[in-house]
PDB file of C-alpha atoms in Angstrom:
ATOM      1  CA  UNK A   1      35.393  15.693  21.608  1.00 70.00           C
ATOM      2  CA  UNK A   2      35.252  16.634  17.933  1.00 78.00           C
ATOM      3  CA  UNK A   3      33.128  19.682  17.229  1.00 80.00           C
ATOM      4  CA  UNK A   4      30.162  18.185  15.463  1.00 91.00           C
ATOM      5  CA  UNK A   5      30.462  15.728  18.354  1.00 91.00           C
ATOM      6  CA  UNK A   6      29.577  18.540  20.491  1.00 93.00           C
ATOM      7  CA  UNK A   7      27.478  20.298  18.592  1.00 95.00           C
ATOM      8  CA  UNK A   8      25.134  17.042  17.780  1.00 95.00           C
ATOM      9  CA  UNK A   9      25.066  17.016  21.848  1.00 94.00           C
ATOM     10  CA  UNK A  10      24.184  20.883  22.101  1.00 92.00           C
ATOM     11  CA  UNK A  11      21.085  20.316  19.208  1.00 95.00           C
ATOM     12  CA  UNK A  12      20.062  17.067  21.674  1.00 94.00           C
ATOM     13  CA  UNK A  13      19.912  18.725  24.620  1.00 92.00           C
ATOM     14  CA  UNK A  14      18.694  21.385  23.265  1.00 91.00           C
ATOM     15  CA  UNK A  15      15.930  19.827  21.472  1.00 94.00           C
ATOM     16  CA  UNK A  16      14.858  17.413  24.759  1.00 93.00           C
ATOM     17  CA  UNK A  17      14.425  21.080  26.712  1.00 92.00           C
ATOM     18  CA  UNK A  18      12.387  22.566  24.043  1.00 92.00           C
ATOM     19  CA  UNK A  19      10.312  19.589  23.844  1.00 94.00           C
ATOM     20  CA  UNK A  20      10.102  18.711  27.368  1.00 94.00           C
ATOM     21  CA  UNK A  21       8.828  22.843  27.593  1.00 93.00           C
ATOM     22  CA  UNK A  22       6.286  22.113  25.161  1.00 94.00           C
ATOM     23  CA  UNK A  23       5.077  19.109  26.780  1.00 96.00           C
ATOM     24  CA  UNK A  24       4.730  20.991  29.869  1.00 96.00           C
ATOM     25  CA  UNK A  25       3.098  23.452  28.549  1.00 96.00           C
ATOM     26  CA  UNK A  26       0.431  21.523  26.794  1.00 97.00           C
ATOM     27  CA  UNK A  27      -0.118  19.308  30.195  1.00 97.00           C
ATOM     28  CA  UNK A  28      -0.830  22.813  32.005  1.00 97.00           C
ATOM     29  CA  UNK A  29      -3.344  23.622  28.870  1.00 97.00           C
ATOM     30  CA  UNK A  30      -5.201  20.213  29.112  1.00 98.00           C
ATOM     31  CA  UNK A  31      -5.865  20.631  32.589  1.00 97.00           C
ATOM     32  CA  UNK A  32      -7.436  23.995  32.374  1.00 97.00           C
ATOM     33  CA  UNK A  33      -4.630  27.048  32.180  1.00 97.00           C
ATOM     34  CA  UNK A  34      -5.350  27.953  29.288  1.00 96.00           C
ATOM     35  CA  UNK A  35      -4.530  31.631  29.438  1.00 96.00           C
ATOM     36  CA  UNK A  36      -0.378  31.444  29.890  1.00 95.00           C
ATOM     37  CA  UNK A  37       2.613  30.988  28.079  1.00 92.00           C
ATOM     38  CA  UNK A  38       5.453  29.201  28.657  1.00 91.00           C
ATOM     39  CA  UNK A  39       7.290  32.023  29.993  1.00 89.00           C
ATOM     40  CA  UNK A  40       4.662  32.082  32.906  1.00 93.00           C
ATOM     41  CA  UNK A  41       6.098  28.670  34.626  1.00 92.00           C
ATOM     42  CA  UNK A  42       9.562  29.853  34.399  1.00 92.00           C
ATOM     43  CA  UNK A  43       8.216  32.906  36.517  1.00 94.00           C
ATOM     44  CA  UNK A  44       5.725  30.246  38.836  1.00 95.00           C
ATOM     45  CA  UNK A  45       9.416  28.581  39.288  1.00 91.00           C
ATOM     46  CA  UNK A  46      10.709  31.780  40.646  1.00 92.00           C
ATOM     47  CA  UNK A  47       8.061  32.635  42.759  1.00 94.00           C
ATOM     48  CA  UNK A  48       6.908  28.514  44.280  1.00 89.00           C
ATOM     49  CA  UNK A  49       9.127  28.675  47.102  1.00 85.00           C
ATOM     50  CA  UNK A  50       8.777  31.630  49.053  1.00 91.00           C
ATOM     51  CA  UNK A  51       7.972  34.144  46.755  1.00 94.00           C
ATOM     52  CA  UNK A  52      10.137  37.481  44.768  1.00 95.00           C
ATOM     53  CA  UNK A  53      10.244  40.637  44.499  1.00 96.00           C
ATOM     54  CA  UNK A  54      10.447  42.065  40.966  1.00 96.00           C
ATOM     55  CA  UNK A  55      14.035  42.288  40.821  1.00 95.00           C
ATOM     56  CA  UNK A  56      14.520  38.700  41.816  1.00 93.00           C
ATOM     57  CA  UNK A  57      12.349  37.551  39.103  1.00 94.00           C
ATOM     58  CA  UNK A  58      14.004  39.539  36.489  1.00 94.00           C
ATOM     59  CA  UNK A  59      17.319  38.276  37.353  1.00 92.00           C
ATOM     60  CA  UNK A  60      15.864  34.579  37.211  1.00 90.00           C
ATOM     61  CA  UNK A  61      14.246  35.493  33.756  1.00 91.00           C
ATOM     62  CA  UNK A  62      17.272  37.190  32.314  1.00 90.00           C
ATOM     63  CA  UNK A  63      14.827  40.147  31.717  1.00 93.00           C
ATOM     64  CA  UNK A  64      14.647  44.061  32.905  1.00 95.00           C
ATOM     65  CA  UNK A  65      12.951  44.711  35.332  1.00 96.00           C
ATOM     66  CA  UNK A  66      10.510  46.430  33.109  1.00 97.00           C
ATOM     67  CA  UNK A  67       9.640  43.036  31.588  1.00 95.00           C
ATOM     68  CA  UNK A  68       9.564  41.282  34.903  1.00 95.00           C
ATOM     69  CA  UNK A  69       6.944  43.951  36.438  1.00 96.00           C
ATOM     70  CA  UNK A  70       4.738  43.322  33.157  1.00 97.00           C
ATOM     71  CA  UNK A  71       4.462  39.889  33.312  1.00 96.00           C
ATOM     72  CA  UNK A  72       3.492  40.174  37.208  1.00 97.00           C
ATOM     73  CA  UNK A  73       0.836  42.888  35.951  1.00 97.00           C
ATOM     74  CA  UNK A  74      -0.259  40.152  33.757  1.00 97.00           C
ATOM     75  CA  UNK A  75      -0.048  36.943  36.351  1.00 97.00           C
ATOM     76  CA  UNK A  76      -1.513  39.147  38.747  1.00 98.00           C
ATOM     77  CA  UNK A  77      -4.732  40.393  36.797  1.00 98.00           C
ATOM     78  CA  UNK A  78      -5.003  36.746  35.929  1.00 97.00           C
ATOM     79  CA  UNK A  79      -5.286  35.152  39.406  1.00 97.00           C
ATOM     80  CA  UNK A  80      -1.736  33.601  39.691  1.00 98.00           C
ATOM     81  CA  UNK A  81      -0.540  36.012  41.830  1.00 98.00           C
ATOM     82  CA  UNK A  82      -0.833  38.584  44.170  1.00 97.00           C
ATOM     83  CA  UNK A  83       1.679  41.425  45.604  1.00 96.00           C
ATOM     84  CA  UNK A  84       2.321  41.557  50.033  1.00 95.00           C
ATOM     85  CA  UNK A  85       4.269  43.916  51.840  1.00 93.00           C
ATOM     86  CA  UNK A  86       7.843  42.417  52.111  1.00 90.00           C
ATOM     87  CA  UNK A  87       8.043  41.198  55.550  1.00 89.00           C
ATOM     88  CA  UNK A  88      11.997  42.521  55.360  1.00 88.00           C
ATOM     89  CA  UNK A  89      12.177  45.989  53.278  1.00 87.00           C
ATOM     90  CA  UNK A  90       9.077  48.001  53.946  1.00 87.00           C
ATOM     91  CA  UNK A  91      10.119  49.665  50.040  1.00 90.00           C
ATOM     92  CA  UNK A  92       9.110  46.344  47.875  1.00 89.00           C
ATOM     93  CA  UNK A  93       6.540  44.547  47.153  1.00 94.00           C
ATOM     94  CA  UNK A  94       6.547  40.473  47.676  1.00 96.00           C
ATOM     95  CA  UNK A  95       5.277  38.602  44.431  1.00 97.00           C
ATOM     96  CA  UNK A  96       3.624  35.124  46.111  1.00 97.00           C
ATOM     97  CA  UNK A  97       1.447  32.727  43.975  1.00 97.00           C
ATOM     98  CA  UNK A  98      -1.946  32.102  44.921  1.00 97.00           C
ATOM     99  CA  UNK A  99      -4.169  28.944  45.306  1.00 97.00           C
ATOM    100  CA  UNK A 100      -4.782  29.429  41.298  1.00 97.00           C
ATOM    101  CA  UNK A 101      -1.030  29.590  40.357  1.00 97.00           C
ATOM    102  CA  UNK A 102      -0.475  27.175  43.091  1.00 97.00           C
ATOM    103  CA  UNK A 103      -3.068  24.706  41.441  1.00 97.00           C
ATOM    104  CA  UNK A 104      -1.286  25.887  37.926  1.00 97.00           C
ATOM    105  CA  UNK A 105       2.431  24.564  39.915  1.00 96.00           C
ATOM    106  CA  UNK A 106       0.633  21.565  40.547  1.00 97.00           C
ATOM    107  CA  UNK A 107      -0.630  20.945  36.709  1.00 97.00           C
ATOM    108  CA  UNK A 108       3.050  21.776  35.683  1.00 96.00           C
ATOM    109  CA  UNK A 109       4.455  19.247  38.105  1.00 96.00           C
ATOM    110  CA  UNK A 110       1.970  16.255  36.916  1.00 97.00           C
ATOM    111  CA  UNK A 111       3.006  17.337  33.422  1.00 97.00           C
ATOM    112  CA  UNK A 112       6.597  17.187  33.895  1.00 96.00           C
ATOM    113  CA  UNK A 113       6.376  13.466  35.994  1.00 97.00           C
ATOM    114  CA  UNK A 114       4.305  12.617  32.352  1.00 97.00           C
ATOM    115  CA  UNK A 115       6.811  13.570  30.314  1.00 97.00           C
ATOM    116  CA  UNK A 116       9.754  12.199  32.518  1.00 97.00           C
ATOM    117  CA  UNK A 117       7.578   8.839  32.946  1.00 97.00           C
ATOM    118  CA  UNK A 118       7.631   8.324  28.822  1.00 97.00           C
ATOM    119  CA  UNK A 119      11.363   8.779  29.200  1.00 97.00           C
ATOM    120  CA  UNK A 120      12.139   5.883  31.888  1.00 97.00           C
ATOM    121  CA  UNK A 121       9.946   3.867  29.909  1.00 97.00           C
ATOM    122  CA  UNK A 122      12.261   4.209  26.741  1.00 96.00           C
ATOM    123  CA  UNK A 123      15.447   4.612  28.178  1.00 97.00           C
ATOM    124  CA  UNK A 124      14.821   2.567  31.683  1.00 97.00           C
ATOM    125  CA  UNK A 125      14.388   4.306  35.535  1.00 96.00           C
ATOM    126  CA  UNK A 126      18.427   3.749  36.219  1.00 97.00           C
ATOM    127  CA  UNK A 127      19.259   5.752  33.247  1.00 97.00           C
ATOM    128  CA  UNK A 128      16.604   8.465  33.731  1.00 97.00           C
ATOM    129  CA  UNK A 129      18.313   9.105  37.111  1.00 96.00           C
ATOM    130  CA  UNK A 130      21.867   8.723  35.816  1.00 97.00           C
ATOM    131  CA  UNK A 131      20.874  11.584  33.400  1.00 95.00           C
ATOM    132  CA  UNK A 132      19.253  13.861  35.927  1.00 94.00           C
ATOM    133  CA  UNK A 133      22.204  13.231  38.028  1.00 95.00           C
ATOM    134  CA  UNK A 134      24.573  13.853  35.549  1.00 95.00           C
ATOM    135  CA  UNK A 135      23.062  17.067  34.355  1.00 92.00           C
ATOM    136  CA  UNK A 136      23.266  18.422  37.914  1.00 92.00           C
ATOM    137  CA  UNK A 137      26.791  18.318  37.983  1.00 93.00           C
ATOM    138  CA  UNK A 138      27.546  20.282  34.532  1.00 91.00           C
ATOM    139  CA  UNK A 139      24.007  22.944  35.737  1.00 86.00           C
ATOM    140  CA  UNK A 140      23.857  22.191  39.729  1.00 83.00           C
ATOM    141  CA  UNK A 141      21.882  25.626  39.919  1.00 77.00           C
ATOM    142  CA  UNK A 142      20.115  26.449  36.605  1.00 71.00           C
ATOM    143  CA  UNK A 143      19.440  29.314  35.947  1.00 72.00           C
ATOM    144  CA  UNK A 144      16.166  28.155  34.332  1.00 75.00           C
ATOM    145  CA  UNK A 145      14.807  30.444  32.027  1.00 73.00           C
ATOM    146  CA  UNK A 146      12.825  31.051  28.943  1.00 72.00           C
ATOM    147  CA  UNK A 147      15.141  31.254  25.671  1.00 62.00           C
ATOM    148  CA  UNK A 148      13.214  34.456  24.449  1.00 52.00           C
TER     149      UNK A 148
END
């Protein structure tokens, strides 16, 4: 592959991320979140499944842990989140969405099927998946995180 080859297809993908983040973001707006940022579903991503501590989420993030415990002062206060003893070391804290950031994962996933939608109707349903598929093998496990 010649370079600008390679660097047209680092500006594309780069470009679809940024815009599908965007589009996210403005789906989470119009449905009523309007007090977060971006950077506040790449934390919700963290913290869906089972919840994190700090430290987890920083290392998702790509952010000290300074930064991390900020924005879970801030989620917190808000009503995304709340902190629980962690059921396995009696030192941290567990950082688990509640029914507010729960309802907030739910407005980002409707979003994201949205944006995804408006791309199988361009490019067709067989190559949407070919392209999600094909992604997974050059990123299988992200990380996925904010470019700050």
């Amino acid at each position: 592959m010649q370079n600008s080859d390679a660097m047209a297809l680092s500006a594309a993908l780069l470009a679809a991320a940024g815009d599908l983040t965007q589009r996210i973001h403005d789906g989470v707006t119009a449905r009523g979140f309007t007090d977060l940022r971006p950077a506040h579903g790449f934390a919700f991503a963290r913290l869906a499944p089972d919840g994190a501590t700090v430290t987890d989420l920083a290392v998702h993030l790509g952010v000290t842990k300074q930064a991390a415990s900020q924005l879970v002062d801030e989620i917190v206060r808000k009503g995304y989140a709340e902190r629980r003893p962690h059921p396995e070391d009696a030192r941290a804290r567990l950082i688990v969405l509640t029914g507010r950031g729960w309802a907030c994962t739910r407005a980002a996933e409707e979003a994201a099927a949205e944006v995804v939608g408006g791309w199988a109707e361009l490019l067709g349903e067989g190559e949407v998946h070919a392209l999600r598929e094909r992604l997974a093998r050059i990123a299988p496990y992200g990380p996925i995180r904010p470019a700050w």
